[in-house]
PDB file of C-alpha atoms in Angstrom:
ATOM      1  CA  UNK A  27      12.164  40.971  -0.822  1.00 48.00           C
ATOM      2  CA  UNK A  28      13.519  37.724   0.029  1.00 52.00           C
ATOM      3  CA  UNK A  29      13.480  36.447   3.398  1.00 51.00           C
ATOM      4  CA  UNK A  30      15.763  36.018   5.655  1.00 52.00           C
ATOM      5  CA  UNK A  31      17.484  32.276   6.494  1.00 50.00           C
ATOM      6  CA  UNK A  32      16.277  32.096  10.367  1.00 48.00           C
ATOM      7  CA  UNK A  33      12.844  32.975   8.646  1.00 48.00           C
ATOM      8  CA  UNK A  34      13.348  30.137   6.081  1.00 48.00           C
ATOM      9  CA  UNK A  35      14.194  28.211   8.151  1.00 46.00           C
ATOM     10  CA  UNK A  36      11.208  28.727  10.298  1.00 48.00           C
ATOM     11  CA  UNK A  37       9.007  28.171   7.971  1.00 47.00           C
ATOM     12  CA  UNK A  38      10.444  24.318   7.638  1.00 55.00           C
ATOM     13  CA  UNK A  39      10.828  23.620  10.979  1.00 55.00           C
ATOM     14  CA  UNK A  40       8.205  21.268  11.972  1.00 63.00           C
ATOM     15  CA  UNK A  41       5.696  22.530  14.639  1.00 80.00           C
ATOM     16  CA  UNK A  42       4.556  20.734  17.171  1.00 81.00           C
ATOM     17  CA  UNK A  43       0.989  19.250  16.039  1.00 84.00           C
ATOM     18  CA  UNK A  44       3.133  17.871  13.052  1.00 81.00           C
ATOM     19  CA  UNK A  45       5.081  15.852  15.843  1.00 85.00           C
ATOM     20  CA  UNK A  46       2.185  15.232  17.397  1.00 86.00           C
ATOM     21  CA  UNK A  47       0.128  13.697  14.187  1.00 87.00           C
ATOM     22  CA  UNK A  48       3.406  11.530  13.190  1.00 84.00           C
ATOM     23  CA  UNK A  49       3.633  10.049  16.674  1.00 88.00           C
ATOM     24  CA  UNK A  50      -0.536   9.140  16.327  1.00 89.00           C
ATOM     25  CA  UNK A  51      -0.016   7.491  13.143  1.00 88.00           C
ATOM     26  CA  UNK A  52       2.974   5.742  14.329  1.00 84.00           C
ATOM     27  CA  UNK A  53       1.150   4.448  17.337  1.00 87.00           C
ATOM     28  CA  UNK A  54      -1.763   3.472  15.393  1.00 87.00           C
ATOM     29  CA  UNK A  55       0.306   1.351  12.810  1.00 83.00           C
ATOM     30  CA  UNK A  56       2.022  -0.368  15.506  1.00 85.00           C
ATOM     31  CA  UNK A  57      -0.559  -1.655  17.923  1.00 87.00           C
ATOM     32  CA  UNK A  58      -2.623  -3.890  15.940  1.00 85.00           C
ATOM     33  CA  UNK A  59       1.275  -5.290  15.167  1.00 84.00           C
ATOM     34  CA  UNK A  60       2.267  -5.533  19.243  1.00 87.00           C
ATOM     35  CA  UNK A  61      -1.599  -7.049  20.031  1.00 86.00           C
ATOM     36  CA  UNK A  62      -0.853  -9.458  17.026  1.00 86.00           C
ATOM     37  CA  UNK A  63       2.683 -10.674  18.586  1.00 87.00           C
ATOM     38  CA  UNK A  64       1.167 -10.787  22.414  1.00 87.00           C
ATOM     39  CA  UNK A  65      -1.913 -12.935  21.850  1.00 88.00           C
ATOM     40  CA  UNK A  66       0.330 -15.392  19.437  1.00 88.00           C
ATOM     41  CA  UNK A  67       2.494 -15.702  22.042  1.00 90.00           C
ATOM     42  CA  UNK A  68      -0.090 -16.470  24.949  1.00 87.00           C
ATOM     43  CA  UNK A  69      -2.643 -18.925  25.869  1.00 86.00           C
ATOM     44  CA  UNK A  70      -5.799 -18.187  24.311  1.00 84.00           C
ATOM     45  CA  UNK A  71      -7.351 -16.696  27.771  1.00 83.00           C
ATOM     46  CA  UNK A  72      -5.095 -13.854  27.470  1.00 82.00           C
ATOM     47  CA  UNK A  73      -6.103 -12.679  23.748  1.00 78.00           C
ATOM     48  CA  UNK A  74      -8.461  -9.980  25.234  1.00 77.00           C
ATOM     49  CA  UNK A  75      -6.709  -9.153  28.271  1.00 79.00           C
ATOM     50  CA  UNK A  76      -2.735  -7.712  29.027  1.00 80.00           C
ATOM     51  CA  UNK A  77      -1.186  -9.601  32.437  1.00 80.00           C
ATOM     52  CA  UNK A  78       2.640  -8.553  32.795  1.00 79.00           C
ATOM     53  CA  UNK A  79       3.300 -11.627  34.020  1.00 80.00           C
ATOM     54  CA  UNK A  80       1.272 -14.065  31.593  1.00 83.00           C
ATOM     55  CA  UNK A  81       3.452 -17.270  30.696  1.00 87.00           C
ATOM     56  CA  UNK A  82       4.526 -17.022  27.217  1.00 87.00           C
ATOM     57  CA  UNK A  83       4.143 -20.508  24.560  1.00 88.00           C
ATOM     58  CA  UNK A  84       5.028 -21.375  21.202  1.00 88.00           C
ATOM     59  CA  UNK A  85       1.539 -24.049  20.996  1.00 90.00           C
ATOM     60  CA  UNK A  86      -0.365 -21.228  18.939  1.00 87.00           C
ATOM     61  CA  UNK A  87       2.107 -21.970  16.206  1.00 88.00           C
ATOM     62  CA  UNK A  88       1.949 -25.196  16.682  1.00 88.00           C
ATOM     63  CA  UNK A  89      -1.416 -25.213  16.206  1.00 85.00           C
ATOM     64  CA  UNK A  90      -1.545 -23.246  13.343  1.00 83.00           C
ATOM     65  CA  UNK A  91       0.890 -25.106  11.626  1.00 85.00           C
ATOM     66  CA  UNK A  92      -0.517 -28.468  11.895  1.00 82.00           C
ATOM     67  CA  UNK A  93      -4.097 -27.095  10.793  1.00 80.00           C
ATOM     68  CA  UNK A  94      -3.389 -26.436   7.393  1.00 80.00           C
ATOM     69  CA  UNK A  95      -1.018 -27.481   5.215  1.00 86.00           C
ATOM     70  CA  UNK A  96       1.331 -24.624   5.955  1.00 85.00           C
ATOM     71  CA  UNK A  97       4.637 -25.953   3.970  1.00 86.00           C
ATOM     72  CA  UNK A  98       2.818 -26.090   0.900  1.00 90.00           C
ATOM     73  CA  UNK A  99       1.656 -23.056   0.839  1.00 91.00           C
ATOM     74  CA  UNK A 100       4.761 -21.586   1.700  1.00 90.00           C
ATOM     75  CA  UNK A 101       6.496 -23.474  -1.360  1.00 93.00           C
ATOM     76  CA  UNK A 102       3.480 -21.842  -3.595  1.00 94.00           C
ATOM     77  CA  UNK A 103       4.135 -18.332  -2.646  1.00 94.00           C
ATOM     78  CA  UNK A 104       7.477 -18.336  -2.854  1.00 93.00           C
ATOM     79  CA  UNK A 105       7.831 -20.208  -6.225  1.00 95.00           C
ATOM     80  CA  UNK A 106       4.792 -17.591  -6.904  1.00 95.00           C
ATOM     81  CA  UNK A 107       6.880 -14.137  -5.960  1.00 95.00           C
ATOM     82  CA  UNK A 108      10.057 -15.508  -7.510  1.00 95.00           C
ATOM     83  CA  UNK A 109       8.279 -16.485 -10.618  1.00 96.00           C
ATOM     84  CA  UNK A 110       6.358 -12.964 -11.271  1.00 96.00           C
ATOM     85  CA  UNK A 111       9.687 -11.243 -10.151  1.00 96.00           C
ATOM     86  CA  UNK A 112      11.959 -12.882 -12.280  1.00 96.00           C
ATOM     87  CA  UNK A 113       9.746 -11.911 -15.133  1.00 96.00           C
ATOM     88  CA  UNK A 114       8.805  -8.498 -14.346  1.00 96.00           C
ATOM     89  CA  UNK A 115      12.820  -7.659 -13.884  1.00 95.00           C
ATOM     90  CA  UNK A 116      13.851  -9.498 -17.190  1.00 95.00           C
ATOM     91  CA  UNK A 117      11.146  -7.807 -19.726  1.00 95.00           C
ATOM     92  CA  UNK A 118      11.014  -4.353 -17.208  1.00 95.00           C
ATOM     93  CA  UNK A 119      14.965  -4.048 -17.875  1.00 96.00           C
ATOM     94  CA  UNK A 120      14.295  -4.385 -21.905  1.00 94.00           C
ATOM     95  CA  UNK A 121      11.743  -2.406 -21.991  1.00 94.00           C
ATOM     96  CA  UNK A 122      13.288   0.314 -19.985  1.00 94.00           C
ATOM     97  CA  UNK A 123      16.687   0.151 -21.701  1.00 94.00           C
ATOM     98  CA  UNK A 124      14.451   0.501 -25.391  1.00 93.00           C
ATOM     99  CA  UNK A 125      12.245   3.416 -23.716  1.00 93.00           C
ATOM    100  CA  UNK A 126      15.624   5.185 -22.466  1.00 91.00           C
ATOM    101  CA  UNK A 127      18.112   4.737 -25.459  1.00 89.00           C
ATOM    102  CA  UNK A 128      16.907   4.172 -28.592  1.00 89.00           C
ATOM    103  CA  UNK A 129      14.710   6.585 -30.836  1.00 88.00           C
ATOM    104  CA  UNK A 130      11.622   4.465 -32.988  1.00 88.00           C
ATOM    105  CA  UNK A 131       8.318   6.234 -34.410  1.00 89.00           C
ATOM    106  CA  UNK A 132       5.765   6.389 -31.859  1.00 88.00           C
ATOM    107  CA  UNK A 133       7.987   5.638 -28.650  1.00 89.00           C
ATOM    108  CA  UNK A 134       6.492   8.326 -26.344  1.00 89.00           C
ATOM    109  CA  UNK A 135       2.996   7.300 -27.555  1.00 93.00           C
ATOM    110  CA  UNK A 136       4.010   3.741 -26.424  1.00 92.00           C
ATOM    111  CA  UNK A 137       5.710   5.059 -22.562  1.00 92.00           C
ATOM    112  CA  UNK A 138       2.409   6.621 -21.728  1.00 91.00           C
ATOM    113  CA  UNK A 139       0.426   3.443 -23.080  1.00 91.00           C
ATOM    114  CA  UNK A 140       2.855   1.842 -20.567  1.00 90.00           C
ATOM    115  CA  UNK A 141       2.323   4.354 -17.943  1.00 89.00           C
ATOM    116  CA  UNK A 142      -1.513   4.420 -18.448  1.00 89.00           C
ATOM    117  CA  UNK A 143      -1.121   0.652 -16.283  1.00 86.00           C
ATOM    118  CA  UNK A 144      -0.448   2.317 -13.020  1.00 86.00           C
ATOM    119  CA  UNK A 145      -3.913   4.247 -13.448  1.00 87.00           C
ATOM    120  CA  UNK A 146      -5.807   0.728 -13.682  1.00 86.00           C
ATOM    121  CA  UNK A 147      -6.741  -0.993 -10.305  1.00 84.00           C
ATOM    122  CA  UNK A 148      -5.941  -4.661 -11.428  1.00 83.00           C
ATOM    123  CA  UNK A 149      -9.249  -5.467  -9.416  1.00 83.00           C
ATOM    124  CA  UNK A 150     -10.810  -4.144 -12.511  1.00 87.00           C
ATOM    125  CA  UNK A 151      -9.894  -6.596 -14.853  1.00 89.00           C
ATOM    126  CA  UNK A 152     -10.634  -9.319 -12.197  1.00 91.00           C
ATOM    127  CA  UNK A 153     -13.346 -10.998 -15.170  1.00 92.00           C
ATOM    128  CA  UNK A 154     -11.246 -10.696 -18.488  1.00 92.00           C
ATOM    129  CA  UNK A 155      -8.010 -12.098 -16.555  1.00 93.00           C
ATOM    130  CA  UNK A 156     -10.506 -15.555 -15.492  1.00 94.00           C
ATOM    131  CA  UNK A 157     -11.780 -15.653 -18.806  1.00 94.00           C
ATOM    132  CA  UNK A 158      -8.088 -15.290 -20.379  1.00 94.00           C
ATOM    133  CA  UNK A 159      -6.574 -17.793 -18.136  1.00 94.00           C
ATOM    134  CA  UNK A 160     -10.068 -20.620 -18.152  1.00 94.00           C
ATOM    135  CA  UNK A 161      -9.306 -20.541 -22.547  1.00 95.00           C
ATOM    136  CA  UNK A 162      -5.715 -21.215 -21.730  1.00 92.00           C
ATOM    137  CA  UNK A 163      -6.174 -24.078 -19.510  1.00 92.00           C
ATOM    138  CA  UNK A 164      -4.689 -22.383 -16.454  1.00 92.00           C
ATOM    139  CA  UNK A 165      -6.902 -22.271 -14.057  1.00 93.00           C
ATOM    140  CA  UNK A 166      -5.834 -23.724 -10.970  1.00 92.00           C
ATOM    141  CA  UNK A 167      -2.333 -23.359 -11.636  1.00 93.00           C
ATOM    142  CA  UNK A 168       0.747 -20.689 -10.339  1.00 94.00           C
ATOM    143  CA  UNK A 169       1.753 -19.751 -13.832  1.00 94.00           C
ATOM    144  CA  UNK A 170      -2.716 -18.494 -13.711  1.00 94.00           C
ATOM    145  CA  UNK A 171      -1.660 -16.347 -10.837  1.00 95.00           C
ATOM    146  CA  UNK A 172       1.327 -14.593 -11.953  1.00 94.00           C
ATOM    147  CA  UNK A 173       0.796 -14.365 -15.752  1.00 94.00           C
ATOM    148  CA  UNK A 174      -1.182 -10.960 -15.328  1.00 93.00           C
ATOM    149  CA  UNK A 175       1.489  -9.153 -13.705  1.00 94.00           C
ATOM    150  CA  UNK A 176       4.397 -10.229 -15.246  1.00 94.00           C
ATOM    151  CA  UNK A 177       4.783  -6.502 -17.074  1.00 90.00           C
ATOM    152  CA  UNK A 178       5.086  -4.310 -14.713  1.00 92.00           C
ATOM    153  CA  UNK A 179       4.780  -0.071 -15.425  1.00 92.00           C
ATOM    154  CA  UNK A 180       6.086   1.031 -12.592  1.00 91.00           C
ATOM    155  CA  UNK A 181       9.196  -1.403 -12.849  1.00 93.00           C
ATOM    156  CA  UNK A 182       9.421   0.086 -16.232  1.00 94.00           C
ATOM    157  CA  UNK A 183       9.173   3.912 -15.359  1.00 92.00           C
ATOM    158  CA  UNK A 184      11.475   3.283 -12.673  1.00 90.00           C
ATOM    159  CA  UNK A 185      14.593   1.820 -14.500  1.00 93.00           C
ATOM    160  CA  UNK A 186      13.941   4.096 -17.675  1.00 93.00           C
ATOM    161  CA  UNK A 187      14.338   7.080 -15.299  1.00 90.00           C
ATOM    162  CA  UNK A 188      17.327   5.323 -13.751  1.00 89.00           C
ATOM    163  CA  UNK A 189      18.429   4.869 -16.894  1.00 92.00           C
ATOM    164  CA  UNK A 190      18.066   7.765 -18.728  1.00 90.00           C
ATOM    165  CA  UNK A 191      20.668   8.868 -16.087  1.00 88.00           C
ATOM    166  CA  UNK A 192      23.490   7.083 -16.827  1.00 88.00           C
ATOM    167  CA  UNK A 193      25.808   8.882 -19.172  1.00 88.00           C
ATOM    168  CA  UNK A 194      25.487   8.103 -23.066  1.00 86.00           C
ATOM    169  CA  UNK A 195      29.484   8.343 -23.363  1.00 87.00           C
ATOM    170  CA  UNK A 196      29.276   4.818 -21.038  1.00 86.00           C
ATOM    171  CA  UNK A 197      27.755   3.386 -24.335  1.00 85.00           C
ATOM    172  CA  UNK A 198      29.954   4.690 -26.780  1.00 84.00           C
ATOM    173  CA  UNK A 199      33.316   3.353 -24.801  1.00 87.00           C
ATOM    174  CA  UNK A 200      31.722  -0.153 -24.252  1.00 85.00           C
ATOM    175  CA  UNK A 201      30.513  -0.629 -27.932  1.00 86.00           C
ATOM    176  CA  UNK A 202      34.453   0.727 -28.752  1.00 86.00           C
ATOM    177  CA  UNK A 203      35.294  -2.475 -26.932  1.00 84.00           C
ATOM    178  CA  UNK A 204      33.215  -4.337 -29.339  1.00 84.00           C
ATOM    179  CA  UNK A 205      30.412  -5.094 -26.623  1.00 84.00           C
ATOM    180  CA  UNK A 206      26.659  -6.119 -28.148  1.00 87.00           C
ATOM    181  CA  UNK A 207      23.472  -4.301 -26.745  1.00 85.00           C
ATOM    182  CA  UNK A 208      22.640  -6.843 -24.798  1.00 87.00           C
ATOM    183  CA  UNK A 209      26.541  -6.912 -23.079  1.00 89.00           C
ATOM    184  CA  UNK A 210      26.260  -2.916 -22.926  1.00 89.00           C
ATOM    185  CA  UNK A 211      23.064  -3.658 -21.073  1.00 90.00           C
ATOM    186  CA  UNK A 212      23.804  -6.804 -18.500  1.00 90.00           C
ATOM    187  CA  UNK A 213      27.620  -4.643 -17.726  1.00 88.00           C
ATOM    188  CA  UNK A 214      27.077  -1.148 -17.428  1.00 89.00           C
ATOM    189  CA  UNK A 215      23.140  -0.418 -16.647  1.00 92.00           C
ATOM    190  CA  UNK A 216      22.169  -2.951 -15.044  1.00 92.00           C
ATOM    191  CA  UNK A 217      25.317  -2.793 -12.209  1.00 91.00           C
ATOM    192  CA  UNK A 218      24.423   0.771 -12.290  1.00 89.00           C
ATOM    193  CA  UNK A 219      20.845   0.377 -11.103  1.00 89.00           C
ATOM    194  CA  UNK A 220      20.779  -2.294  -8.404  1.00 87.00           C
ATOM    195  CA  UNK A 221      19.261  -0.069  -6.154  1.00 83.00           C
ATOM    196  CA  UNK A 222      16.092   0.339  -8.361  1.00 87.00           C
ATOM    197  CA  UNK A 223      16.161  -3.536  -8.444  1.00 90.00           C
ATOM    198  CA  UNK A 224      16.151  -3.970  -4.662  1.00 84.00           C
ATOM    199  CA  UNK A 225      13.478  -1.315  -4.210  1.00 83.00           C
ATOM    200  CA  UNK A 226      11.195  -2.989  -6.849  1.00 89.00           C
ATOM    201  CA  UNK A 227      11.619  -6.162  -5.463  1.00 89.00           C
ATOM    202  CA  UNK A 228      10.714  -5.160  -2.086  1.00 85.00           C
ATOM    203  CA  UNK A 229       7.619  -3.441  -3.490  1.00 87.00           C
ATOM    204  CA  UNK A 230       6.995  -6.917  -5.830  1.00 92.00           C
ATOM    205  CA  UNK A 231       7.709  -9.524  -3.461  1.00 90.00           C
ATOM    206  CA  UNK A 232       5.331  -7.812  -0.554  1.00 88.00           C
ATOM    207  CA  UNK A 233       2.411  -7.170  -3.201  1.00 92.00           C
ATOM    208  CA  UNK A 234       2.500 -10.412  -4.405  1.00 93.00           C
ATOM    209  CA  UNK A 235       3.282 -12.302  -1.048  1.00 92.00           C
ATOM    210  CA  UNK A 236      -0.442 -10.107   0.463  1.00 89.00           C
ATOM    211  CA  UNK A 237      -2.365 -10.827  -2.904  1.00 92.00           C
ATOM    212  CA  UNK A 238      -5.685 -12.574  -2.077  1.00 90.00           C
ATOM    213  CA  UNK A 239      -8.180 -11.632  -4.597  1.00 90.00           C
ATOM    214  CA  UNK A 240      -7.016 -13.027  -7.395  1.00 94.00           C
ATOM    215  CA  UNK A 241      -5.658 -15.753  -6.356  1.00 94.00           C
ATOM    216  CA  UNK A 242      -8.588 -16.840  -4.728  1.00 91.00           C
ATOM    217  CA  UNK A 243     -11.038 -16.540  -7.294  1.00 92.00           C
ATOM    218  CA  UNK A 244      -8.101 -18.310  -9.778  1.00 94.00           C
ATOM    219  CA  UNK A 245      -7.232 -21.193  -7.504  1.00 91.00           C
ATOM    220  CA  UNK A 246      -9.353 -24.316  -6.621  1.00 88.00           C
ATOM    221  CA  UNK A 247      -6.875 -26.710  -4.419  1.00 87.00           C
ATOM    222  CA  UNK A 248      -3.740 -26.943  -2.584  1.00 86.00           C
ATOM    223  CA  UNK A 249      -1.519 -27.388  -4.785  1.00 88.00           C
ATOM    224  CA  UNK A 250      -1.757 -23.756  -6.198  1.00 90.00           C
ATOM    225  CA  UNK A 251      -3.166 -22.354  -2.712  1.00 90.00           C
ATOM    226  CA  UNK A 252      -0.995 -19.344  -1.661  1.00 92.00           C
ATOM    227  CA  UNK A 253      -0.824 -18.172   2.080  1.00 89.00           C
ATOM    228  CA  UNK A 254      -2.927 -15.547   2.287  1.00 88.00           C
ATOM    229  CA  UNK A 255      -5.749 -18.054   0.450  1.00 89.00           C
ATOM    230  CA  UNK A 256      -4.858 -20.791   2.888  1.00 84.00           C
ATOM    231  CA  UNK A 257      -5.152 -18.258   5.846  1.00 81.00           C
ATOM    232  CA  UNK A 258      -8.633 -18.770   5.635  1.00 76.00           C
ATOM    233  CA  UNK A 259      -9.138 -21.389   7.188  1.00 64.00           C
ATOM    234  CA  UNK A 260      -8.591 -20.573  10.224  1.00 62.00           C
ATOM    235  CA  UNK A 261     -11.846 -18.293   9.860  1.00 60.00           C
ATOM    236  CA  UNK A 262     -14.275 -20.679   8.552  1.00 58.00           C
ATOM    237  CA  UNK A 263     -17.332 -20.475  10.421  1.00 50.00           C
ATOM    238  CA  UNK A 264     -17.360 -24.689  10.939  1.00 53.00           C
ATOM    239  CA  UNK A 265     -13.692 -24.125  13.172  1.00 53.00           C
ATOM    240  CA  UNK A 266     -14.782 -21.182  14.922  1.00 58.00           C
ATOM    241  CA  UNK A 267     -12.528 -18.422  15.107  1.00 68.00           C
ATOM    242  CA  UNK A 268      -9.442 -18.377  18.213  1.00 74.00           C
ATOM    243  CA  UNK A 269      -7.533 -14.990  17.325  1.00 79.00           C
ATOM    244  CA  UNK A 270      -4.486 -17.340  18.834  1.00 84.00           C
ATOM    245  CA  UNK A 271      -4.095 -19.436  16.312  1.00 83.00           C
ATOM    246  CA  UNK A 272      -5.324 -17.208  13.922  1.00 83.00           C
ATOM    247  CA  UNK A 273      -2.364 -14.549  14.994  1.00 86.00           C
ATOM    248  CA  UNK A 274      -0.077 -17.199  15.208  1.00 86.00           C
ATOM    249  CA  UNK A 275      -0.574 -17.839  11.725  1.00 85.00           C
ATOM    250  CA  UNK A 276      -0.263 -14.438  10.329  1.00 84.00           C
ATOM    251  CA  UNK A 277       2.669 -13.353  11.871  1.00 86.00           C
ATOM    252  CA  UNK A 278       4.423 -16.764  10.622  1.00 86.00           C
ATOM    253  CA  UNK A 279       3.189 -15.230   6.954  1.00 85.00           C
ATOM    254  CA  UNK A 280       4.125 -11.892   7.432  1.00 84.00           C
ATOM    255  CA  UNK A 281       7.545 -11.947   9.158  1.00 82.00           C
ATOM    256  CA  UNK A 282       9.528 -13.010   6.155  1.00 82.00           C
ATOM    257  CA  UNK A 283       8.218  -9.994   4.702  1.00 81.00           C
ATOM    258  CA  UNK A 284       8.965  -7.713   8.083  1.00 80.00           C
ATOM    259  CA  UNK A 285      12.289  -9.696   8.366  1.00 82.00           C
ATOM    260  CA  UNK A 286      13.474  -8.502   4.173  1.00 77.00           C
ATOM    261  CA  UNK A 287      12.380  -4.970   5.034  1.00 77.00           C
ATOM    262  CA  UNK A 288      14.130  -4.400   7.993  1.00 78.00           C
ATOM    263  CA  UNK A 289      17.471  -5.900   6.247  1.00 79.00           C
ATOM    264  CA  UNK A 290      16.976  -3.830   2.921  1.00 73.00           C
ATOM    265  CA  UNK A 291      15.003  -0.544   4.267  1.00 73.00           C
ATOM    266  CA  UNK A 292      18.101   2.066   3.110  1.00 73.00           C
ATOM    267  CA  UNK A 293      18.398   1.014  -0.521  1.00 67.00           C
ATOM    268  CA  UNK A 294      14.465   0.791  -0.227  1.00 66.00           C
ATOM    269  CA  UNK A 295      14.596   4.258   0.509  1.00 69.00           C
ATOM    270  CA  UNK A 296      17.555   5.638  -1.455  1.00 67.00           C
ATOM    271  CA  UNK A 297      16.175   3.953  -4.450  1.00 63.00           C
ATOM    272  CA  UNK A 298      13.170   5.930  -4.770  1.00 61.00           C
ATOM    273  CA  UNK A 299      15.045   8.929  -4.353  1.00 64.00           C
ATOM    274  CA  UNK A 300      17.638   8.504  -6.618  1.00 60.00           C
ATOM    275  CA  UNK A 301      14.243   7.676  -9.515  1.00 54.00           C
ATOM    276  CA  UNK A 302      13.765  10.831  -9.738  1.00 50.00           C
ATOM    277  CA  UNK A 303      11.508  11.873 -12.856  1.00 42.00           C
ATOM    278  CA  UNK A 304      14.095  13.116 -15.556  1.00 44.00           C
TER     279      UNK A 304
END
């Protein structure tokens, strides 16, 4: 017996504790964010207490800025994120395209090989990717950094699914017109999937922007340092530790990231639900 729509509809409906819990985790996501914003913005005596009234100052950032060599690391992580981006969307979009359209022995066998990537923490193969990059004379370098992840699975899965959407008769009409592979490709799926590129590149640029792992165990100066390496800085036990500066200094780090998801969050969203598995 099936049951009736006010029933279905019911069953839906979200109940109260659900509000509740979503509001929790809402409010416990966003105040380590507001304390971070109030103590960079006041005098260091006010970093463990709230005054209405407290005078607000921009010398936190001013601090921070002149502490480390902030404008270098900012030119390493970006040159970093555009670098491993750049890649991952060039080779993710051939793969994908290959994967989605044309038929070769073993090509199933090959996707899951692919797939089998998003399974592997990367932290995992922390050793092999030093001993990799030290025989190639990296070490110490951006191109060290960002060689690992410049094939990206989930880049790959994403864009196949896309598209293996996109009608086949799209192909047949363009190659009519005498358009190459590579035209069919750059014209008609690519255009077709921007929103999967957006997405991905949110999800790319913020991964690799946060990374601190590898490149701190890969890097050795400066002039490879990313941000979240030179961040440290401000915690080294010789300094001492004021959670001014030092919140000064990661919201300067983090809003560009804050700043490019607020802009792009709908096609960050749509995206993911337009990928759906095929």
């Amino acid at each position: 017996m099936k049951a009736a729509p006010s029933q279905r509809l019911a069953y839906n409906a979200p109940t109260k504790l659900d509000t509740l819990a979503a509001w929790l985790l809402a409010l416990a996501w966003v105040l380590p964010l507001i304390y971070t914003v109030w103590t960079a913005f006041h005098a260091p005596e006010y970093a463990a207490r709230f005054v209405w009234n407290a005078p607000l100052t921009l010398d936190n950032f001013t601090r921070a800025w002149e502490a480390a060599p902030f404008a270098r690391y900012f030119l390493n992580t970006t040159l970093l994120v555009v670098m491993i981006l750049a890649a991952q969307l060039v080779l993710s979009t051939m793969a994908a395209y290959a994967f989605a359209r044309y038929e070769f022995r073993g090509r199933d066998i090959v996707f899951s090989l692919v797939l089998v990537q998003l399974t592997v923490m990367p932290d995992l193969l922390l050793v092999e990717n030093y001993r990799t990059m030290a025989s190639l004379g990296l070490i110490d370098s951006l191109f060290a950094i960002g060689l690992p992840y410049f094939a990206s699975a989930l880049a790959i899965f994403l864009l196949r699914q896309t598209f293996m959407g996109i009608p086949k008769e799209l192909d047949e009409a363009a190659r009519m017109e005498g358009a190459s592979a590579l035209q069919i490709l750059w014209r008609v799926y690519v255009p077709l999937a921007k929103p999967i590129y957006v997405a991905f590149g949110l999800v790319s640029v913020s991964y690799h922007w946060n990374n601190f792992l590898w490149p701190l165990i890969v890097t050795n100066s400066v002039k490879a340092r990313p941000l979240t390496v030179g961040l440290q800085v401000f915690s080294s036990v010789d300094q001492g530790i004021d959670w001014s500066i030092i919140t000064a200094a990661t919201l300067m780090t983090s809003a560009p990231l804050l700043i490019a998801f607020l802009l792009f969050q709908r096609q960050f969203v749509q995206s993911f639900m337009r990928a759906g598995i095929k």
